């Protein structure tokens, strides 16, 4: 790791929102005056979030640009929330970086996802809150974080053109 970089954790550099399911009478498919309700991996599609459920009783609310990660069942799906806000169910946690580029945290966790999966416990695979909080993040200066993200984005777009 370069000398100008630090080593931090999700716990020290982000706010982690844990999930909460709603009872079936608290959500439906009516979006009018409601908050989108993201229930699990089925809402994640190639790094994008889709939703067809809504609630008028949101309790655990992820905000626009939070990083969402599936932590139960199908674990390790990642997406940056583009909606203004959304209620997240127990299969999802939201990471709100404080002084780190969100896209950079996305890339670090994407790179670490197999290690996180290996720490999944119980009969139904799941990443615990503590495991996610203790996840290490190599931390370059913000300008380098953004440059890393731009470079990887450019490489990804070139790779997509080849396939």
mmCIF file of C-alpha atoms in Angstrom:
data_model
loop_
_atom_site.group_PDB
_atom_site.id
_atom_site.type_symbol
_atom_site.label_atom_id
_atom_site.label_comp_id
_atom_site.label_asym_id
_atom_site.label_seq_id
_atom_site.Cartn_x
_atom_site.Cartn_y
_atom_site.Cartn_z
ATOM 1 C CA UNK A 1 0.000 0.000 0.000
ATOM 2 C CA UNK A 2 1.460 3.431 -0.893
ATOM 3 C CA UNK A 3 2.682 5.518 2.029
ATOM 4 C CA UNK A 4 0.171 8.294 1.307
ATOM 5 C CA UNK A 5 -2.697 5.838 1.837
ATOM 6 C CA UNK A 6 -4.327 4.912 5.133
ATOM 7 C CA UNK A 7 -6.121 1.744 6.155
ATOM 8 C CA UNK A 8 -9.607 2.266 7.532
ATOM 9 C CA UNK A 9 -12.734 0.177 8.064
ATOM 10 C CA UNK A 10 -16.382 0.584 7.132
ATOM 11 C CA UNK A 11 -17.023 1.232 10.824
ATOM 12 C CA UNK A 12 -14.588 4.175 10.964
ATOM 13 C CA UNK A 13 -15.462 5.787 7.666
ATOM 14 C CA UNK A 14 -19.120 5.078 6.949
ATOM 15 C CA UNK A 15 -22.568 4.903 8.501
ATOM 16 C CA UNK A 16 -24.054 1.421 8.172
ATOM 17 C CA UNK A 17 -27.829 1.103 8.125
ATOM 18 C CA UNK A 18 -29.211 -2.280 9.046
ATOM 19 C CA UNK A 19 -32.318 -3.693 7.578
ATOM 20 C CA UNK A 20 -35.865 -4.258 8.769
ATOM 21 C CA UNK A 21 -38.682 -6.185 7.137
ATOM 22 C CA UNK A 22 -42.194 -4.823 7.129
ATOM 23 C CA UNK A 23 -45.303 -6.876 7.701
ATOM 24 C CA UNK A 24 -47.267 -7.527 4.512
ATOM 25 C CA UNK A 25 -49.970 -5.035 5.486
ATOM 26 C CA UNK A 26 -47.334 -2.240 5.452
ATOM 27 C CA UNK A 27 -46.428 -2.435 1.751
ATOM 28 C CA UNK A 28 -48.032 -2.868 -1.664
ATOM 29 C CA UNK A 29 -47.536 -2.037 -5.347
ATOM 30 C CA UNK A 30 -49.023 1.467 -5.138
ATOM 31 C CA UNK A 31 -46.292 4.085 -5.577
ATOM 32 C CA UNK A 32 -48.526 7.102 -4.901
ATOM 33 C CA UNK A 33 -47.300 8.982 -1.806
ATOM 34 C CA UNK A 34 -45.131 6.001 -0.869
ATOM 35 C CA UNK A 35 -41.457 5.162 -0.414
ATOM 36 C CA UNK A 36 -39.900 2.457 -2.598
ATOM 37 C CA UNK A 37 -39.338 -0.795 -0.686
ATOM 38 C CA UNK A 38 -36.256 -2.811 -1.659
ATOM 39 C CA UNK A 39 -36.661 -6.379 -0.455
ATOM 40 C CA UNK A 40 -33.604 -8.289 -1.638
ATOM 41 C CA UNK A 41 -31.326 -9.498 -4.416
ATOM 42 C CA UNK A 42 -34.256 -9.657 -6.858
ATOM 43 C CA UNK A 43 -34.169 -5.837 -6.878
ATOM 44 C CA UNK A 44 -30.514 -5.799 -8.046
ATOM 45 C CA UNK A 45 -29.830 -6.006 -11.800
ATOM 46 C CA UNK A 46 -26.302 -5.411 -13.098
ATOM 47 C CA UNK A 47 -25.529 -2.817 -10.451
ATOM 48 C CA UNK A 48 -28.918 -1.107 -10.784
ATOM 49 C CA UNK A 49 -31.894 -1.113 -8.409
ATOM 50 C CA UNK A 50 -35.444 -1.786 -9.531
ATOM 51 C CA UNK A 51 -38.474 -1.850 -7.291
ATOM 52 C CA UNK A 52 -42.131 -2.712 -7.571
ATOM 53 C CA UNK A 53 -42.964 -2.575 -3.871
ATOM 54 C CA UNK A 54 -43.765 0.554 -1.874
ATOM 55 C CA UNK A 55 -44.572 1.499 1.686
ATOM 56 C CA UNK A 56 -46.184 4.406 3.501
ATOM 57 C CA UNK A 57 -44.447 3.202 6.682
ATOM 58 C CA UNK A 58 -40.689 3.342 5.977
ATOM 59 C CA UNK A 59 -38.458 2.624 8.970
ATOM 60 C CA UNK A 60 -34.910 1.999 7.727
ATOM 61 C CA UNK A 61 -34.332 4.490 4.945
ATOM 62 C CA UNK A 62 -31.391 4.456 2.552
ATOM 63 C CA UNK A 63 -30.716 7.777 0.824
ATOM 64 C CA UNK A 64 -29.682 8.599 -2.742
ATOM 65 C CA UNK A 65 -26.037 7.591 -3.425
ATOM 66 C CA UNK A 66 -25.877 5.132 -0.515
ATOM 67 C CA UNK A 67 -24.200 1.855 -1.405
ATOM 68 C CA UNK A 68 -26.561 -1.093 -1.000
ATOM 69 C CA UNK A 69 -25.322 -4.640 -0.410
ATOM 70 C CA UNK A 70 -27.325 -7.843 -0.119
ATOM 71 C CA UNK A 71 -26.334 -9.592 3.112
ATOM 72 C CA UNK A 72 -28.734 -12.543 3.470
ATOM 73 C CA UNK A 73 -29.682 -15.324 1.087
ATOM 74 C CA UNK A 74 -28.086 -14.217 -2.186
ATOM 75 C CA UNK A 75 -25.232 -12.226 -0.721
ATOM 76 C CA UNK A 76 -22.809 -9.784 -2.259
ATOM 77 C CA UNK A 77 -24.968 -7.964 -4.788
ATOM 78 C CA UNK A 78 -23.957 -4.284 -4.858
ATOM 79 C CA UNK A 79 -25.589 -1.145 -6.237
ATOM 80 C CA UNK A 80 -25.520 2.579 -5.613
ATOM 81 C CA UNK A 81 -29.025 3.868 -4.893
ATOM 82 C CA UNK A 82 -30.194 6.341 -7.539
ATOM 83 C CA UNK A 83 -33.655 6.822 -6.017
ATOM 84 C CA UNK A 84 -34.057 9.731 -3.586
ATOM 85 C CA UNK A 85 -34.761 7.269 -0.780
ATOM 86 C CA UNK A 86 -35.915 3.706 -0.191
ATOM 87 C CA UNK A 87 -36.881 1.454 2.715
ATOM 88 C CA UNK A 88 -34.541 -1.540 2.883
ATOM 89 C CA UNK A 89 -35.566 -5.013 4.034
ATOM 90 C CA UNK A 90 -33.517 -7.327 6.234
ATOM 91 C CA UNK A 91 -31.657 -8.852 3.274
ATOM 92 C CA UNK A 92 -29.931 -5.502 2.580
ATOM 93 C CA UNK A 93 -27.664 -3.036 4.330
ATOM 94 C CA UNK A 94 -26.938 0.512 3.233
ATOM 95 C CA UNK A 95 -23.472 2.019 3.488
ATOM 96 C CA UNK A 96 -23.265 5.797 3.652
ATOM 97 C CA UNK A 97 -19.616 6.860 3.192
ATOM 98 C CA UNK A 98 -18.684 9.934 5.212
ATOM 99 C CA UNK A 99 -15.511 11.220 3.568
ATOM 100 C CA UNK A 100 -14.891 8.547 0.955
ATOM 101 C CA UNK A 101 -16.096 8.407 -2.627
ATOM 102 C CA UNK A 102 -19.093 6.041 -2.776
ATOM 103 C CA UNK A 103 -17.999 4.559 -6.102
ATOM 104 C CA UNK A 104 -14.585 3.839 -4.571
ATOM 105 C CA UNK A 105 -16.179 1.976 -1.621
ATOM 106 C CA UNK A 106 -18.282 0.062 -4.173
ATOM 107 C CA UNK A 107 -15.110 -1.048 -5.992
ATOM 108 C CA UNK A 108 -13.300 -2.020 -2.779
ATOM 109 C CA UNK A 109 -16.237 -4.130 -1.548
ATOM 110 C CA UNK A 110 -16.763 -5.655 -4.977
ATOM 111 C CA UNK A 111 -13.117 -6.713 -4.880
ATOM 112 C CA UNK A 112 -13.555 -8.116 -1.340
ATOM 113 C CA UNK A 113 -16.875 -9.854 -1.859
ATOM 114 C CA UNK A 114 -15.473 -13.409 -1.934
ATOM 115 C CA UNK A 115 -13.756 -12.822 1.428
ATOM 116 C CA UNK A 116 -17.007 -11.483 2.852
ATOM 117 C CA UNK A 117 -18.906 -14.495 1.529
ATOM 118 C CA UNK A 118 -16.432 -16.831 3.236
ATOM 119 C CA UNK A 119 -17.358 -15.206 6.544
ATOM 120 C CA UNK A 120 -21.084 -15.767 5.956
ATOM 121 C CA UNK A 121 -22.518 -17.856 8.751
ATOM 122 C CA UNK A 122 -25.549 -20.056 9.469
ATOM 123 C CA UNK A 123 -27.688 -22.336 7.339
ATOM 124 C CA UNK A 124 -28.875 -19.408 5.254
ATOM 125 C CA UNK A 125 -25.747 -17.551 4.122
ATOM 126 C CA UNK A 126 -25.456 -14.079 5.548
ATOM 127 C CA UNK A 127 -22.921 -11.343 6.151
ATOM 128 C CA UNK A 128 -23.257 -10.048 9.687
ATOM 129 C CA UNK A 129 -23.285 -6.366 10.567
ATOM 130 C CA UNK A 130 -20.050 -6.845 12.522
ATOM 131 C CA UNK A 131 -18.239 -8.488 9.590
ATOM 132 C CA UNK A 132 -19.235 -5.629 7.310
ATOM 133 C CA UNK A 133 -18.259 -2.984 9.887
ATOM 134 C CA UNK A 134 -14.803 -4.570 10.312
ATOM 135 C CA UNK A 135 -14.177 -4.752 6.535
ATOM 136 C CA UNK A 136 -10.978 -2.936 5.707
ATOM 137 C CA UNK A 137 -10.744 -0.188 3.117
ATOM 138 C CA UNK A 138 -7.380 0.972 1.764
ATOM 139 C CA UNK A 139 -7.811 4.726 1.710
ATOM 140 C CA UNK A 140 -5.976 6.925 -0.774
ATOM 141 C CA UNK A 141 -6.548 10.682 -0.902
ATOM 142 C CA UNK A 142 -9.966 11.554 -2.396
ATOM 143 C CA UNK A 143 -8.435 12.713 -5.696
ATOM 144 C CA UNK A 144 -6.792 9.298 -6.109
ATOM 145 C CA UNK A 145 -10.042 7.534 -5.190
ATOM 146 C CA UNK A 146 -11.792 9.373 -8.017
ATOM 147 C CA UNK A 147 -8.958 8.674 -10.459
ATOM 148 C CA UNK A 148 -9.068 4.961 -9.592
ATOM 149 C CA UNK A 149 -12.830 4.952 -10.215
ATOM 150 C CA UNK A 150 -12.438 6.754 -13.556
ATOM 151 C CA UNK A 151 -9.699 4.393 -14.696
ATOM 152 C CA UNK A 152 -11.676 1.271 -13.777
ATOM 153 C CA UNK A 153 -14.798 2.702 -15.433
ATOM 154 C CA UNK A 154 -12.819 3.318 -18.630
ATOM 155 C CA UNK A 155 -11.400 -0.219 -18.564
ATOM 156 C CA UNK A 156 -14.882 -1.679 -17.949
ATOM 157 C CA UNK A 157 -16.354 0.239 -20.875
ATOM 158 C CA UNK A 158 -13.543 -0.975 -23.143
ATOM 159 C CA UNK A 159 -14.102 -4.563 -21.995
ATOM 160 C CA UNK A 160 -17.849 -4.268 -22.693
ATOM 161 C CA UNK A 161 -17.072 -3.153 -26.252
ATOM 162 C CA UNK A 162 -14.994 -6.301 -26.745
ATOM 163 C CA UNK A 163 -17.731 -8.663 -25.588
#
